[in-house]
CSV table of C-alpha atoms in Angstrom, one decimal:
chain,number,residue,atom,x,y,z
A,1,MET,CA,23.1,49.1,-17.8
A,2,ASN,CA,20.5,50.4,-14.9
A,3,PHE,CA,21.4,54.4,-14.6
A,4,LEU,CA,18.6,54.2,-11.3
A,5,PRO,CA,19.1,51.5,-8.4
A,6,GLU,CA,17.0,48.5,-8.7
A,7,LYS,CA,14.4,49.1,-6.5
A,8,ILE,CA,13.7,52.9,-7.6
A,9,ASP,CA,13.4,51.4,-11.5
A,10,ASP,CA,10.7,48.6,-10.1
A,11,TYR,CA,8.9,51.2,-8.3
A,12,VAL,CA,9.0,53.4,-11.4
A,13,VAL,CA,7.8,50.8,-13.6
A,14,ASN,CA,5.1,49.2,-10.7
A,15,HIS,CA,3.5,52.5,-10.6
A,16,SER,CA,3.2,53.4,-14.4
A,17,GLN,CA,0.6,52.3,-16.7
A,18,GLU,CA,0.2,48.9,-17.6
A,19,GLU,CA,1.1,47.5,-21.0
A,20,PRO,CA,-2.0,46.6,-23.4
A,21,ASN,CA,-2.7,42.9,-23.4
A,22,LEU,CA,-1.8,43.1,-27.3
A,23,LEU,CA,1.4,44.2,-26.4
A,24,LYS,CA,2.1,41.6,-23.6
A,25,GLN,CA,1.2,38.7,-26.3
A,26,LEU,CA,3.7,40.9,-28.9
A,27,ASN,CA,6.5,41.0,-25.9
A,28,LYS,CA,6.1,37.4,-25.2
A,29,GLU,CA,6.1,36.2,-28.8
A,30,THR,CA,9.1,38.3,-29.2
A,31,TRP,CA,11.2,36.7,-26.9
A,32,GLN,CA,10.4,33.4,-27.8
A,33,LYS,CA,11.1,33.5,-31.3
A,34,VAL,CA,13.1,36.4,-32.6
A,35,LEU,CA,16.8,37.0,-32.1
A,36,ASN,CA,18.3,39.8,-29.9
A,37,PRO,CA,15.1,40.4,-28.0
A,38,ARG,CA,16.6,42.6,-25.8
A,39,MET,CA,15.8,45.5,-29.0
A,40,LEU,CA,12.1,45.5,-28.1
A,41,SER,CA,11.3,48.9,-26.9
A,42,GLY,CA,9.7,46.6,-23.6
A,43,ALA,CA,6.9,47.9,-21.2
A,44,PHE,CA,7.9,50.8,-19.5
A,45,GLN,CA,9.4,52.5,-22.1
A,46,GLY,CA,7.0,51.6,-24.7
A,47,ARG,CA,4.5,53.6,-21.9
A,48,VAL,CA,6.7,56.1,-22.3
A,49,LEU,CA,6.3,56.6,-26.2
A,50,ALA,CA,2.7,55.9,-26.3
A,51,MET,CA,2.2,59.2,-23.7
A,52,ILE,CA,4.6,61.3,-25.9
A,53,SER,CA,2.3,60.5,-29.1
A,54,LYS,CA,-0.7,61.3,-26.8
A,55,LEU,CA,0.0,64.5,-25.8
A,56,ILE,CA,1.7,65.4,-29.4
A,57,GLN,CA,-1.5,63.7,-31.2
A,58,PRO,CA,0.3,63.3,-34.5
A,59,THR,CA,-1.3,63.4,-38.0
A,60,HIS,CA,1.9,61.8,-39.2
A,61,ILE,CA,4.4,59.6,-37.7
A,62,LEU,CA,7.6,57.8,-39.0
A,63,GLU,CA,9.2,55.4,-37.0
A,64,ILE,CA,12.8,54.3,-37.9
A,65,GLY,CA,13.5,50.9,-37.0
A,66,THR,CA,10.3,48.5,-36.8
A,67,TYR,CA,11.6,45.2,-35.8
A,68,THR,CA,8.7,43.3,-34.0
A,69,GLY,CA,6.1,46.4,-34.5
A,70,TYR,CA,6.3,46.9,-30.5
A,71,SER,CA,7.1,50.8,-30.6
A,72,ALA,CA,4.8,51.1,-33.4
A,73,LEU,CA,1.8,50.0,-31.8
A,74,CYS,CA,2.7,52.5,-28.8
A,75,LEU,CA,3.4,55.4,-30.8
A,76,ALA,CA,0.2,54.7,-33.0
A,77,GLU,CA,-2.1,55.3,-29.7
A,78,GLY,CA,-1.7,59.0,-30.2
A,79,LEU,CA,-2.4,59.1,-34.1
A,80,LYS,CA,-5.6,61.6,-35.0
A,81,LYS,CA,-8.0,59.0,-36.5
A,82,GLU,CA,-7.1,59.8,-39.9
A,83,GLY,CA,-3.6,60.1,-39.1
A,84,MET,CA,-0.9,57.5,-40.7
A,85,LEU,CA,2.6,56.1,-39.1
A,86,PHE,CA,5.1,54.9,-41.6
A,87,THR,CA,7.4,52.5,-40.1
A,88,ILE,CA,10.7,51.3,-42.0
A,89,ASP,CA,12.8,48.4,-41.4
A,90,LYS,CA,15.5,46.4,-43.8
A,91,ASN,CA,14.8,43.1,-42.3
A,92,GLU,CA,12.0,41.6,-44.3
A,93,GLU,CA,12.1,38.3,-42.6
A,94,LEU,CA,10.2,40.2,-39.6
A,95,GLU,CA,7.5,41.8,-41.7
A,96,GLY,CA,5.1,39.2,-41.5
A,97,PHE,CA,5.6,39.3,-37.7
A,98,ALA,CA,5.0,42.9,-37.1
A,99,GLN,CA,2.0,42.8,-39.7
A,100,LYS,CA,0.2,40.1,-37.6
A,101,TYR,CA,0.3,42.4,-34.5
A,102,PHE,CA,-0.8,45.7,-36.6
A,103,ASP,CA,-3.8,43.7,-38.2
A,104,LYS,CA,-5.2,42.6,-34.6
A,105,SER,CA,-5.0,46.3,-33.3
A,106,LEU,CA,-7.0,49.2,-33.8
A,107,TYR,CA,-4.5,50.5,-35.7
A,108,LYS,CA,-4.4,48.3,-39.0
A,109,ASN,CA,-5.7,50.9,-41.0
A,110,ASN,CA,-3.2,53.6,-39.8
A,111,ILE,CA,0.4,51.9,-40.2
A,112,LYS,CA,2.3,51.4,-43.1
A,113,GLN,CA,5.1,48.7,-43.3
A,114,LEU,CA,8.1,50.0,-45.4
A,115,VAL,CA,10.4,47.2,-46.1
A,116,GLY,CA,14.1,48.6,-47.0
A,117,ASN,CA,16.9,50.8,-46.6
A,118,ALA,CA,15.6,54.0,-44.9
A,119,ILE,CA,17.8,56.4,-46.4
A,120,ASP,CA,16.6,55.7,-49.8
A,121,ILE,CA,12.9,55.5,-48.4
A,122,ILE,CA,12.5,58.2,-46.3
A,123,PRO,CA,12.8,60.8,-49.4
A,124,THR,CA,9.7,59.1,-51.2
A,125,ILE,CA,7.6,59.8,-48.7
A,126,PRO,CA,5.6,63.1,-49.2
A,127,GLN,CA,3.9,63.6,-46.2
A,128,LYS,CA,5.8,66.4,-43.2
A,129,PHE,CA,6.0,64.7,-40.0
A,130,ASP,CA,4.7,65.8,-36.7
A,131,LEU,CA,6.7,62.7,-34.7
A,132,VAL,CA,9.8,60.8,-35.6
A,133,PHE,CA,11.1,57.6,-33.6
A,134,ILE,CA,14.7,56.8,-34.6
A,135,ASP,CA,16.0,53.5,-33.4
A,136,ALA,CA,18.0,51.4,-36.5
A,137,ASP,CA,21.6,50.9,-37.1
A,138,LYS,CA,23.3,53.7,-34.8
A,139,CYS,CA,26.2,54.6,-37.6
A,140,ASN,CA,23.4,56.1,-39.7
A,141,TYR,CA,21.7,58.3,-36.7
A,142,SER,CA,23.0,61.5,-37.9
A,143,ASN,CA,22.1,60.5,-41.5
A,144,TYR,CA,18.7,60.0,-40.5
A,145,PHE,CA,18.4,63.4,-39.0
A,146,HIS,CA,19.7,65.2,-41.6
A,147,LEU,CA,16.9,63.5,-44.0
A,148,ILE,CA,14.2,64.0,-41.6
A,149,ILE,CA,14.8,67.6,-40.2
A,150,ASP,CA,13.3,69.4,-43.5
A,151,LYS,CA,10.6,67.0,-43.4
A,152,MET,CA,9.5,68.0,-40.1
A,153,ASN,CA,6.7,70.4,-38.9
A,154,SER,CA,7.1,73.5,-36.7
A,155,GLY,CA,7.0,71.9,-33.0
A,156,GLY,CA,7.3,68.2,-34.3
A,157,VAL,CA,9.2,66.0,-32.2
A,158,ILE,CA,11.9,63.8,-33.1
A,159,LEU,CA,12.8,60.8,-30.4
A,160,SER,CA,16.0,58.9,-30.6
A,161,ASP,CA,16.3,55.8,-28.5
A,162,ASN,CA,19.7,54.2,-27.2
A,163,VAL,CA,21.7,57.4,-26.9
A,164,LEU,CA,23.2,56.8,-23.9
A,165,TRP,CA,24.6,53.5,-25.1
A,166,ASN,CA,24.6,51.2,-22.4
A,167,GLY,CA,27.1,54.0,-20.8
A,168,LYS,CA,29.7,53.7,-23.3
A,169,VAL,CA,29.3,57.5,-24.3
A,170,VAL,CA,31.1,58.3,-21.2
A,171,ALA,CA,33.6,55.2,-21.0
A,172,PRO,CA,37.2,55.5,-22.8
A,173,LEU,CA,36.0,55.1,-27.2
A,174,GLU,CA,37.6,51.8,-28.1
A,175,LYS,CA,39.3,52.4,-31.7
A,176,LYS,CA,36.9,50.0,-33.6
A,177,ASP,CA,34.0,50.8,-31.6
A,178,LYS,CA,31.9,52.4,-34.6
A,179,ASP,CA,28.5,52.5,-33.2
A,180,THR,CA,29.9,54.2,-30.0
A,181,GLU,CA,31.5,57.2,-31.7
A,182,ALA,CA,28.4,57.8,-34.5
A,183,ILE,CA,26.3,58.0,-30.9
A,184,ILE,CA,28.6,60.4,-29.4
A,185,ALA,CA,28.5,62.5,-32.6
A,186,TYR,CA,25.0,62.3,-32.9
A,187,ASN,CA,24.6,63.7,-29.5
A,188,LYS,CA,26.7,66.5,-30.2
A,189,LEU,CA,24.6,67.1,-33.2
A,190,LEU,CA,21.3,67.4,-31.5
A,191,SER,CA,22.7,69.3,-28.6
A,192,THR,CA,24.5,72.0,-31.0
A,193,ASP,CA,21.6,72.2,-34.0
A,194,SER,CA,20.2,75.4,-33.7
A,195,ARG,CA,16.6,74.4,-35.3
A,196,ILE,CA,15.8,72.1,-32.5
A,197,GLU,CA,16.0,71.9,-28.7
A,198,THR,CA,16.9,68.8,-27.0
A,199,VAL,CA,16.8,67.0,-23.6
A,200,ILE,CA,18.1,63.7,-22.8
A,201,LEU,CA,15.8,61.4,-21.0
A,202,PRO,CA,18.3,58.9,-19.0
A,203,ILE,CA,15.7,55.7,-18.7
A,204,ARG,CA,16.5,52.4,-20.0
A,205,ASP,CA,19.3,53.1,-22.5
A,206,GLY,CA,18.4,56.7,-23.1
A,207,LEU,CA,15.9,58.6,-24.9
A,208,THR,CA,16.5,62.0,-26.5
A,209,ILE,CA,13.5,64.2,-27.0
A,210,SER,CA,14.3,67.1,-29.7
A,211,ARG,CA,11.4,69.5,-30.3
A,212,VAL,CA,11.6,71.8,-33.8
A,213,LYS,CA,11.5,75.3,-33.5
């Protein structure tokens, strides 16, 4: 769903920073070889993620949902030199794909891939986070939030992708649509939890920025 008129959307993209060459290669290979390439963050949202990370200058980042590594590389652009990004995905078949691009990047020593169930892995990471990006299975968004909120540094930021869910959040809810139901509940959670302040940006499929007080 386009939340902006196509001409305005094109104008915004054309007047925003261009994606780096390595990410262009990753983007192209994902569309050529990987199922569901629309899951990729893409050039414009990637630049948004990179900009937010650069403004925060995090020491530790957590990403829930690696896919082919595009968003991780964007987020890593803002890391402090000694910083570390932990990225979790349950799809072990894509681990090598993402690692290939991590190894080609300037951040090969700052990104650690973790393969498995994020609900099990998150409690094993001892670090507290300055920035978290949630972009995985929608039914567990609220569970992820509850796992990470006490692992956030004060002033830390939680980014949540797909929170407008192709516009389904304002459409009549179908009984078997558990993903939409979960996203609606998650959006309500973020807007009412007193530990954070939240805004939704209606870009692409919706991106929430939640700042920990």
